[in-house]
Amino acid sequence: MRFILLLLMGYFLFAGKVVSANQQQSILLGDSTTQRSLNDAVFFFDYDNQINTAEDVYRYSEQFVPLDRIEKRPQHALYSKWVRLTFDNRSRNTDWVLSFGFARLPKLAVYQLDEGILRQVHWQDAHASFNQRPIQDPQMYLPLDIKSGKSEFLIEYQTFANAPANLRLHSHAHYLSTSQLSILTNASLAGVVAAILLIVIVNLAFNRNTTNVFYALWTLLFLLIVIDMAGFSFQYFWPNHGFFSGQFSIALMATVPIFHLLFVRGFLQLKHYHPTLNSVYIAATWLYIGLVPTALYLESVYYNLLASTFVIPLFVYTCIWSFRQRGPGMRTFTYSLINHLVFLNLLTIVGASYGNLIDVFDITSFIKVGYLIEVLLFTVALALQHKSLQGQLVRHLEQQVNALNRTVDSERQVVNEQVNQLKAKEEQLFTDLSHELRTPLTVMKIQVESLQYNIVENVEDSYAKLMAKIDELHKFIDQLMLVTGDKEVANILKKEEVKVAHFMNETFQTCMTYVDPKKARLEIINRLDPHFTMQFDRRSIGNAILEVVKNALKYGGDGVDIKMSALVNERNLVLRIEDSGMPLSYDAHRQLFQPLFREEASRSSLSGGKGMGLAVCKKIIECHGGKIDSHNSLLGGLCIEIILPTAEVDLALA
């Protein structure tokens, strides 16, 4: 009996709850009410376009439920959201303002129930101009005349990407303060982003590379998004073109992921350090590029948001991989990518826009704050990665300021000194070459004169010495040919079948003899198949690797970390030698393998080099049909990459 009573009580309680849920309580407005959230009203999401006119609402009145009871689902096309508002105005104020939390709405219609008849108060669509707004404000505000006592309104609205709107009711005074604060906040935010963009452009002027170009374009798009979401673009740029304003917003949201992916790919140097992940990023980029005209044609970013959902696992893996890297700025970059993943992909796109899983009413604030945090962290990461280049920039600016204080005579003196130093270096080079040639020639002349005047005791011994000097002279000439353009250099190489894994271990042991454990650390990553073989000159390739390691020890500074690695990529053997020293500028990378190049003359003069080592290495590698390249390492310094073809190359056709 008790069980039956409990069931009956539960039934009546549940039925009462359903009735109370469908019967909306009046929204009380008093003299102390300045603003009121309307998201606790009853809603109906018309996913299937069931309501054609406002009168059709009565047939679906039982389906109007509180917002938290609506079954959310993704929708390709824009759909109408209906909200029924019942006010009980007990204040003396009848002048109220309705806000939605957006600068524009694709569709908005407001009806008031007046003596049992629905009377249209306001209507606009995507083609409406800014001047058609009842309140000329960057954000979307709508005046409501709420008479004393009870009154009922019916509102139909659509939002871009079907994002949840933040419906709020304001008194006139509260609207003015809210509007002014919104304009000030958005203008300040746009100013901060513009300042960051200026810093990025200045950095781009001194560090011209594709990564900085993509970052500058991405920051510019973010600035335009802030301006567009604030409503400034629609109000000031094209107030009479409402449809174009909507297309402009769609183009921004569809384009910004492209440059974001390109920047992430360039910053992490995935082309060199993770070719598989690099290919995935290229495919994702082309996917977003193809979706841009689709979004403009369909007037919807639904598929772009869907693609951003599929990109989430890619970003998660990228965060894990980048967090494990030891390069400068990598941790900060990882945090920025995590911020993008949480704020934009999960909360904004999946949670509020595409997936409609959660009701983020301040979605525009989420987007702007998320992008702002991300761009700040990205900027810090770039600053950490390019700290040495920025130091060079500061020194360059200081030199320019000091140069303005010099007189014309002092500048001319500096130029003359530089010319004299260059001439001195050239003379020293020719002197060294002359000495190297003159010494064996002098010995040969003495031997010939001794034979001519028959003053030698052992003729065969003199001939043997003469032939030894001739061989020595031939070897020296062969070495000089390494830095010329003569294709016959390949003939002096002695190619043989080499087990590459064993060769790399032997070369590593040779390099270790030059390493002082107190000043440097050298490690090798050799995952090659022990049976993998290639044909090359063991001695010349080993000397090239040793020359690169010596340069890293010489210019990397105390405590330098050097890592040697070998891998087989497609049809090439890739040998990398990277260090944690100082990175090079863009111009330095272009000239690094030219004869006699030195990025800093003082550095080379102190260490004793003539700037010929890497030029010789380049010639050796090219004679094997390969190539040598350089870029900045994730360790923080320089990375030299030697690529040798695993298949035999016909050098006569090279």
XYZ file of C-alpha atoms in Angstrom:
654
model
C 0.000 0.000 0.000
C 2.828 2.397 0.888
C 4.548 1.566 -2.366
C 1.402 2.452 -4.346
C 1.095 5.767 -2.475
C 4.701 6.620 -3.245
C 4.134 5.888 -6.956
C 1.065 8.119 -7.001
C 2.914 10.942 -5.242
C 5.797 10.619 -7.687
C 3.417 10.717 -10.649
C 1.684 13.878 -9.469
C 4.998 15.563 -8.647
C 6.380 14.695 -12.094
C 3.201 15.889 -13.817
C 3.326 19.130 -11.837
C 6.925 19.630 -12.853
C 6.081 19.134 -16.543
C 3.177 21.555 -16.318
C 5.290 24.159 -14.545
C 8.045 23.698 -17.119
C 5.705 24.406 -20.013
C 3.938 27.247 -18.263
C 6.477 30.022 -18.071
C 6.367 32.247 -15.057
C 6.231 35.980 -15.658
C 9.492 37.911 -15.654
C 9.124 40.464 -12.875
C 10.382 44.022 -13.566
C 10.566 46.427 -10.642
C 11.853 49.930 -10.015
C 15.184 48.487 -8.865
C 15.597 46.342 -11.991
C 18.394 47.660 -14.225
C 19.138 44.542 -16.247
C 17.753 41.030 -16.430
C 18.857 37.831 -18.165
C 16.173 36.355 -20.432
C 17.820 32.977 -20.942
C 15.502 31.515 -18.299
C 12.500 32.034 -20.607
C 10.958 29.254 -22.718
C 12.399 28.473 -26.155
C 11.654 26.463 -29.270
C 14.417 25.648 -31.773
C 12.809 25.208 -35.203
C 15.321 22.714 -36.647
C 12.920 21.484 -39.353
C 11.419 24.880 -40.359
C 7.987 23.927 -39.004
C 6.888 27.471 -38.192
C 6.171 29.578 -41.287
C 4.304 32.470 -39.656
C 4.064 33.806 -36.136
C 0.519 32.440 -35.823
C 1.886 28.891 -36.253
C 3.607 29.250 -32.877
C 0.366 28.437 -31.053
C 0.372 24.945 -32.549
C 3.777 24.304 -30.992
C 3.216 26.141 -27.718
C 3.597 22.907 -25.735
C 7.089 22.430 -27.212
C 8.354 25.699 -25.724
C 10.593 24.557 -22.849
C 13.399 26.057 -20.736
C 16.723 26.344 -22.524
C 18.409 23.587 -20.532
C 15.747 21.084 -21.652
C 16.167 21.658 -25.384
C 17.787 18.772 -27.231
C 20.841 20.354 -28.887
C 22.008 19.051 -32.247
C 24.316 20.306 -35.024
C 22.581 21.836 -38.001
C 23.974 22.637 -41.432
C 21.696 25.566 -42.301
C 20.693 28.484 -40.108
C 17.501 27.773 -38.187
C 15.157 30.072 -36.277
C 15.066 30.174 -32.502
C 11.816 31.276 -30.922
C 11.521 32.670 -27.412
C 8.318 33.563 -25.558
C 8.618 36.362 -23.009
C 5.943 37.167 -20.453
C 6.679 40.326 -18.443
C 5.091 41.608 -15.270
C 6.185 45.251 -15.257
C 5.621 46.753 -11.818
C 7.976 49.672 -12.354
C 7.298 53.161 -13.632
C 9.716 52.551 -16.500
C 8.320 51.430 -19.857
C 11.438 52.158 -21.958
C 13.554 48.980 -22.086
C 16.320 47.738 -24.399
C 16.850 44.147 -25.569
C 20.385 42.860 -26.388
C 21.609 39.604 -27.952
C 25.392 39.682 -27.414
C 26.146 39.981 -31.153
C 26.959 42.820 -33.513
C 24.682 41.415 -36.229
C 21.916 38.851 -36.597
C 20.964 37.186 -39.908
C 17.284 37.416 -38.947
C 15.292 39.119 -36.203
C 11.540 39.476 -35.775
C 9.719 40.753 -32.669
C 5.970 40.347 -32.077
C 3.822 41.665 -29.233
C 0.583 40.061 -28.131
C -1.913 42.920 -28.055
C -5.503 41.999 -27.121
C -5.066 38.482 -28.424
C -3.498 39.603 -31.716
C 0.218 39.269 -32.575
C 1.498 42.632 -33.762
C 4.889 42.833 -35.455
C 7.145 45.324 -33.671
C 10.402 44.867 -35.580
C 11.742 42.817 -38.492
C 15.072 42.612 -40.336
C 17.116 40.082 -42.304
C 20.705 39.655 -43.489
C 20.281 42.350 -46.169
C 19.233 45.065 -43.706
C 21.532 48.086 -43.578
C 22.984 49.574 -40.426
C 20.790 52.664 -40.774
C 17.675 50.484 -40.456
C 18.507 49.698 -36.856
C 16.219 51.347 -34.315
C 19.300 52.044 -32.127
C 22.441 53.165 -33.943
C 24.952 51.147 -31.923
C 27.819 48.825 -33.029
C 26.197 45.963 -31.081
C 22.671 44.744 -31.763
C 20.233 46.517 -29.420
C 16.453 46.671 -29.825
C 14.064 48.990 -27.941
C 11.024 47.388 -26.245
C 8.001 49.299 -25.018
C 6.874 47.207 -22.040
C 3.736 48.661 -20.553
C 2.831 48.437 -16.899
C 1.247 45.180 -15.899
C 1.529 41.951 -17.822
C 2.546 41.787 -21.472
C 3.774 39.054 -23.780
C 6.350 39.128 -26.597
C 7.371 36.554 -29.172
C 10.855 36.799 -30.704
C 12.289 34.929 -33.673
C 16.044 35.227 -34.244
C 18.928 33.523 -36.029
C 22.633 33.680 -35.189
C 25.744 33.067 -37.274
C 26.920 29.442 -36.908
C 23.751 28.934 -34.807
C 25.696 30.068 -31.755
C 23.741 30.698 -28.526
C 22.658 34.300 -27.983
C 22.903 36.122 -24.664
C 19.402 37.611 -24.369
C 19.313 40.399 -21.799
C 16.900 43.205 -20.935
C 18.310 46.593 -19.901
C 16.888 49.787 -18.562
C 17.746 52.774 -20.731
C 20.391 54.055 -18.310
C 21.961 50.614 -17.966
C 22.003 50.226 -21.755
C 23.958 53.482 -22.124
C 26.615 52.414 -19.615
C 26.805 48.895 -21.085
C 27.143 50.229 -24.630
C 29.877 52.690 -23.681
C 31.786 50.002 -21.779
C 31.456 47.606 -24.737
C 32.766 50.201 -27.203
C 35.667 51.090 -24.899
C 36.548 47.430 -24.273
C 36.451 46.459 -27.943
C 38.423 49.549 -28.978
C 41.055 48.811 -26.314
C 41.272 45.189 -27.395
C 41.641 46.238 -31.037
C 44.395 48.662 -29.976
C 46.289 45.914 -28.125
C 46.081 43.584 -31.123
C 47.145 46.426 -33.453
C 50.185 47.075 -31.232
C 51.092 43.385 -31.337
C 50.653 43.418 -35.116
C 53.049 46.370 -35.331
C 55.644 44.441 -33.312
C 55.176 41.432 -35.594
C 55.622 43.588 -38.712
C 58.816 45.144 -37.308
C 60.123 41.664 -36.521
C 59.186 40.582 -40.050
C 61.158 43.490 -41.526
C 64.353 42.247 -39.882
C 63.644 38.496 -39.985
C 62.098 37.829 -43.370
C 60.896 34.229 -43.520
C 57.654 32.484 -44.355
C 56.860 31.673 -40.702
C 56.876 35.352 -39.755
C 54.822 36.197 -42.856
C 52.142 33.659 -41.899
C 52.132 34.908 -38.312
C 51.732 38.530 -39.459
C 48.806 37.584 -41.723
C 47.200 35.522 -38.955
C 47.511 38.439 -36.494
C 46.033 40.800 -39.112
C 43.032 38.483 -39.529
C 42.585 38.364 -35.754
C 42.546 42.173 -35.674
C 39.873 42.195 -38.383
C 37.858 39.607 -36.421
C 37.957 41.802 -33.309
C 36.858 44.840 -35.339
C 34.099 42.832 -37.046
C 32.766 41.241 -33.842
C 32.721 44.672 -32.209
C 30.430 45.861 -35.022
C 32.833 48.583 -36.142
C 33.252 47.212 -39.690
C 29.488 47.166 -40.335
C 28.964 50.616 -38.799
C 31.881 52.497 -40.362
C 33.088 50.562 -43.445
C 29.954 49.373 -45.274
C 26.821 50.403 -43.335
C 24.600 50.082 -46.414
C 25.699 46.563 -47.358
C 24.361 44.179 -44.754
C 24.737 41.055 -46.890
C 28.372 41.875 -47.707
C 29.040 42.386 -44.011
C 27.828 38.856 -43.358
C 29.970 37.485 -46.186
C 32.971 39.362 -44.798
C 32.462 37.742 -41.383
C 32.192 34.300 -42.990
C 35.356 34.897 -45.051
C 37.304 35.884 -41.921
C 36.222 32.845 -39.913
C 36.904 30.522 -42.866
C 40.350 31.967 -43.686
C 41.942 32.401 -40.265
C 42.535 28.624 -39.663
C 44.609 28.447 -42.866
C 47.284 30.858 -41.672
C 47.127 29.399 -38.172
C 48.054 25.947 -39.526
C 50.770 27.412 -41.766
C 52.289 29.303 -38.834
C 52.256 26.257 -36.517
C 53.860 24.126 -39.244
C 56.569 26.714 -39.899
C 57.317 27.473 -36.224
C 57.824 23.787 -35.372
C 59.853 23.221 -38.585
C 57.864 20.054 -39.200
C 59.367 19.713 -42.666
C 62.723 18.896 -41.074
C 61.760 17.304 -37.755
C 58.452 15.469 -38.356
C 57.759 14.866 -42.081
C 54.667 12.724 -41.379
C 53.042 15.389 -39.195
C 54.067 17.971 -41.787
C 52.129 16.062 -44.467
C 49.041 15.961 -42.233
C 49.223 19.738 -41.718
C 49.556 20.304 -45.470
C 46.460 18.152 -46.096
C 44.489 20.018 -43.392
C 45.545 23.355 -44.876
C 44.329 22.390 -48.345
C 41.065 21.182 -46.795
C 40.463 24.591 -45.209
C 41.414 26.358 -48.453
C 38.824 24.305 -50.340
C 36.167 25.121 -47.722
C 36.499 28.905 -48.126
C 34.463 29.180 -51.384
C 32.070 26.545 -50.000
C 31.365 28.682 -46.930
C 30.795 31.802 -49.031
C 28.476 29.948 -51.405
C 26.414 28.277 -48.676
C 26.583 31.396 -46.455
C 27.504 29.098 -43.586
C 30.714 28.007 -41.835
C 29.170 24.688 -40.791
C 31.676 22.535 -42.685
C 34.576 24.724 -41.549
C 33.537 24.153 -37.942
C 33.159 20.452 -38.673
C 36.736 20.410 -40.024
C 37.902 22.193 -36.861
C 36.362 19.345 -34.879
C 38.380 16.781 -36.832
C 41.545 18.865 -36.304
C 41.292 18.473 -32.503
C 43.245 15.133 -32.402
C 45.907 16.722 -34.618
C 46.339 19.624 -32.186
C 46.401 17.258 -29.198
C 49.215 15.225 -30.754
C 51.060 18.417 -31.760
C 50.867 19.703 -28.169
C 52.326 16.449 -26.831
C 55.101 16.393 -29.432
C 56.059 20.070 -29.106
C 56.066 19.866 -25.284
C 58.788 17.213 -25.497
C 61.072 19.391 -27.628
C 63.923 21.245 -25.939
C 64.098 24.276 -28.199
C 63.605 27.821 -26.853
C 59.983 28.936 -26.704
C 58.581 25.440 -27.296
C 56.833 25.219 -23.903
C 55.244 28.655 -24.348
C 54.182 27.688 -27.875
C 52.600 24.508 -26.487
C 50.621 26.510 -23.923
C 49.321 28.797 -26.679
C 48.215 25.801 -28.725
C 46.481 24.305 -25.680
C 44.688 27.636 -25.213
C 43.527 27.492 -28.861
C 42.367 23.919 -28.376
C 40.346 24.665 -25.219
C 38.904 28.127 -25.953
C 38.242 27.872 -29.675
C 38.040 24.228 -30.758
C 36.356 22.709 -27.690
C 34.361 25.483 -25.975
C 33.517 27.785 -28.881
C 33.308 25.480 -31.903
C 32.258 22.083 -30.541
C 30.623 23.324 -27.353
C 28.690 26.385 -28.509
C 28.641 26.734 -32.295
C 28.834 23.517 -34.288
C 27.999 20.987 -31.588
C 25.630 23.125 -29.475
C 26.604 20.976 -26.497
C 26.827 23.850 -24.017
C 25.281 27.313 -23.829
C 28.203 29.756 -23.911
C 26.223 32.988 -24.005
C 29.275 35.264 -24.133
C 30.663 33.400 -27.144
C 32.087 36.528 -28.764
C 34.069 37.224 -25.596
C 35.318 33.631 -25.609
C 36.578 34.011 -29.168
C 38.248 37.380 -28.586
C 39.820 36.440 -25.252
C 40.965 33.069 -26.597
C 42.593 34.644 -29.643
C 44.170 37.413 -27.541
C 45.771 34.970 -25.107
C 46.958 32.856 -28.015
C 48.511 35.722 -29.961
C 50.284 36.965 -26.813
C 51.737 33.519 -26.098
C 52.714 33.058 -29.744
C 54.518 36.396 -29.672
C 56.409 35.409 -26.517
C 57.326 32.058 -28.095
C 58.664 33.813 -31.200
C 60.623 36.222 -29.005
C 62.198 33.335 -27.101
C 63.052 31.464 -30.286
C 64.594 34.498 -31.957
C 66.207 36.027 -28.876
C 69.661 35.956 -30.442
C 68.371 37.536 -33.667
C 66.608 40.200 -31.632
C 69.878 40.829 -29.808
C 71.567 41.326 -33.156
C 68.766 43.705 -34.109
C 69.334 45.761 -30.955
C 73.078 45.888 -31.588
C 72.413 46.899 -35.178
C 70.134 49.733 -34.058
C 72.737 50.886 -31.540
C 75.357 50.943 -34.269
C 73.027 53.003 -36.441
C 72.456 55.528 -33.653
C 76.187 55.763 -33.017
C 76.807 56.142 -36.742
C 74.613 59.266 -36.807
C 77.000 60.902 -34.322
C 80.083 60.243 -36.404
C 81.452 62.725 -38.903
C 81.895 62.013 -42.586
C 85.645 61.712 -42.089
C 85.323 59.067 -39.387
C 82.913 57.062 -41.555
C 85.358 57.252 -44.439
C 88.136 56.109 -42.133
C 86.113 53.091 -41.049
C 85.439 52.195 -44.673
C 89.128 52.557 -45.537
C 90.103 50.352 -42.630
C 87.643 47.707 -43.751
C 89.023 47.837 -47.292
C 92.571 47.558 -45.965
C 91.624 44.605 -43.796
C 90.021 42.895 -46.778
C 93.130 43.508 -48.882
C 95.297 42.228 -46.049
C 93.272 39.043 -45.843
C 93.497 38.553 -49.601
C 97.260 39.153 -49.520
C 97.625 36.728 -46.630
C 95.644 34.125 -48.554
C 97.840 34.508 -51.646
C 100.933 34.499 -49.425
C 99.894 31.213 -47.869
C 99.146 29.733 -51.260
C 102.462 30.964 -52.641
C 104.305 29.527 -49.676
C 102.640 26.170 -50.044
C 103.557 26.100 -53.730
C 107.023 27.646 -53.440
C 108.284 25.245 -50.744
C 108.014 22.027 -52.784
C 109.183 23.855 -55.928
C 112.326 25.050 -54.136
C 113.124 21.547 -52.952
C 112.553 20.234 -56.470
C 114.871 22.912 -57.914
C 117.656 21.960 -55.488
C 117.309 18.304 -56.380
C 117.388 19.072 -60.126
C 120.517 21.290 -59.757
C 122.196 18.591 -57.685
C 121.531 16.080 -60.434
C 122.616 18.566 -63.099
C 126.036 19.190 -61.500
C 126.405 15.572 -60.363
C 126.964 16.502 -56.724
C 124.669 13.894 -55.247
C 125.888 10.675 -53.778
C 122.754 8.640 -54.471
C 121.025 9.482 -57.750
C 118.120 7.118 -57.151
C 117.470 8.668 -53.748
C 117.379 12.166 -55.321
C 114.951 10.975 -57.984
C 112.796 9.431 -55.258
C 112.728 12.717 -53.305
C 111.917 14.619 -56.477
C 109.005 12.297 -57.274
C 107.734 12.583 -53.657
C 107.612 16.384 -53.926
C 105.865 16.144 -57.265
C 103.248 13.834 -55.662
C 102.921 16.267 -52.759
C 102.323 19.121 -55.188
C 99.680 17.100 -57.038
C 97.850 16.365 -53.764
C 97.863 20.053 -52.841
C 96.454 20.994 -56.257
C 93.737 18.366 -55.805
C 92.768 20.008 -52.513
C 92.547 23.427 -54.171
C 90.241 22.001 -56.804
C 87.676 21.173 -54.094
C 86.588 24.824 -53.932
C 86.469 25.337 -57.718
C 83.693 24.572 -60.178
C 85.668 21.863 -61.962
C 83.519 18.741 -62.460
C 86.604 16.514 -62.608
C 86.934 16.791 -58.834
C 84.789 13.679 -58.555
C 87.623 11.671 -60.077
C 89.797 12.087 -56.972
C 87.173 10.460 -54.751
C 87.644 6.814 -53.855
C 84.125 5.431 -53.558
C 83.632 2.104 -51.864
C 80.828 0.021 -50.352
C 80.327 1.283 -46.786
C 78.142 -0.005 -43.956
C 76.629 3.315 -42.972
C 75.676 2.472 -39.370
C 79.211 1.264 -38.595
C 80.688 4.270 -40.423
C 78.595 6.710 -38.323
C 79.753 5.067 -35.099
C 83.400 5.280 -36.220
C 82.976 8.949 -37.183
C 81.324 9.653 -33.821
C 84.305 8.135 -31.992
C 86.669 10.264 -34.090
C 84.692 13.413 -33.245
C 84.726 12.513 -29.534
C 88.527 12.904 -29.529
C 88.008 16.645 -30.138
C 85.376 17.077 -27.395
C 86.261 18.415 -23.967
C 83.646 16.871 -21.597
C 83.872 19.951 -19.374
C 82.905 22.317 -22.181
C 80.675 20.328 -24.533
C 78.496 17.260 -24.879
C 78.213 15.147 -28.016
C 75.566 12.472 -28.605
C 74.525 10.361 -31.557
C 71.166 8.939 -32.644
C 71.884 6.085 -35.030
C 68.886 3.888 -35.826
C 70.124 2.690 -39.205
C 69.942 -0.924 -40.237
C 73.389 -2.479 -39.513
C 73.295 -4.149 -42.948
C 72.406 -0.967 -44.859
C 75.241 -0.030 -47.277
C 76.039 2.821 -49.654
C 78.845 3.792 -51.982
C 80.823 6.918 -51.069
C 84.305 8.122 -50.181
C 84.619 7.149 -46.520
C 87.500 9.563 -45.792
C 86.008 12.709 -47.433
C 82.502 12.254 -45.958
C 84.005 11.585 -42.543
C 86.131 14.727 -42.829
C 83.045 16.764 -43.812
C 81.144 15.571 -40.712
C 84.193 16.219 -38.543
C 84.494 19.762 -39.960
C 80.866 20.526 -39.037
C 81.345 19.156 -35.503
C 84.526 21.218 -35.096
C 82.609 24.347 -36.127
C 79.905 23.556 -33.550
C 82.557 23.123 -30.840
C 84.340 26.276 -31.966
C 81.334 28.609 -32.212
C 78.779 26.973 -29.886
C 80.267 28.362 -26.664
C 80.810 26.668 -23.332
C 78.323 23.963 -22.415
C 77.231 23.418 -26.012
C 75.096 20.339 -26.772
C 75.766 18.669 -30.129
C 73.567 15.945 -31.564
C 74.413 13.767 -34.565
C 71.606 11.786 -36.175
C 71.225 9.587 -39.246
C 68.108 8.350 -40.995
C 66.986 7.088 -44.395
C 64.238 9.252 -45.917
C 62.706 7.991 -49.161
C 65.759 7.653 -51.467
C 68.218 9.686 -49.418
C 70.479 9.273 -46.428
C 69.998 12.295 -44.150
C 72.795 13.202 -41.712
C 72.082 16.005 -39.237
C 74.535 17.766 -36.938
C 72.785 20.315 -34.704
C 73.929 22.309 -31.688
C 72.521 24.485 -28.910
C 74.686 27.504 -29.687
C 73.550 30.717 -31.351
C 71.115 30.682 -34.305
C 71.991 32.456 -37.558
C 70.153 35.184 -39.400
C 68.398 34.645 -42.730
C 71.233 36.289 -44.705
C 73.842 34.207 -42.852
C 72.130 30.969 -43.918
C 72.224 32.120 -47.555
C 76.008 32.723 -47.470
C 77.084 30.039 -45.000
C 78.611 27.699 -47.608
C 80.345 30.384 -49.672
C 84.168 30.465 -49.512
C 85.662 32.913 -46.991
C 82.254 33.704 -45.424
C 82.233 34.608 -41.728
C 79.124 35.923 -39.976
C 81.289 37.684 -37.358
C 84.861 38.448 -38.268
C 85.958 38.716 -34.653
C 84.691 35.245 -33.917
C 86.595 33.665 -36.772
C 89.779 35.542 -36.094
C 89.826 34.419 -32.488
C 89.224 30.797 -33.418
C 91.674 30.797 -36.301
C 89.529 29.731 -39.269
C 89.775 31.003 -42.837
C 86.107 30.430 -43.717
C 86.867 27.612 -46.188
C 85.760 24.558 -44.203
C 82.044 24.523 -45.033
C 82.767 25.492 -48.650
C 84.980 22.401 -48.936
C 82.260 20.298 -47.265
C 79.711 21.576 -49.778
C 81.998 20.600 -52.674
C 82.560 17.127 -51.260
C 78.835 16.491 -50.806
C 77.990 17.810 -54.282
C 80.639 15.514 -55.780
C 78.668 12.632 -54.276
C 75.478 13.858 -55.975
C 74.046 15.166 -52.702
C 73.399 18.521 -51.137
C 74.065 20.291 -47.849
C 71.706 22.784 -46.223
C 71.345 24.726 -42.975
C 68.562 25.997 -40.744
C 68.133 26.950 -37.116
C 67.871 23.983 -34.772
C 65.184 23.306 -32.186
C 68.117 22.963 -29.769
C 68.567 26.711 -30.162
C 71.597 26.875 -32.463
C 72.517 25.714 -35.973
C 71.513 22.529 -37.792
C 73.597 21.324 -40.775
C 71.774 18.734 -42.884
C 73.727 16.510 -45.295
C 71.592 14.629 -47.832
C 73.206 11.828 -49.858
C 71.270 9.831 -52.468
C 71.150 6.125 -51.709
C 71.145 5.355 -55.464
C 74.167 5.972 -57.666
C 74.102 9.381 -59.426
C 75.672 10.064 -62.806
C 77.866 13.076 -62.037
C 78.618 13.642 -65.688
C 75.011 14.750 -66.114
C 74.931 16.777 -62.885
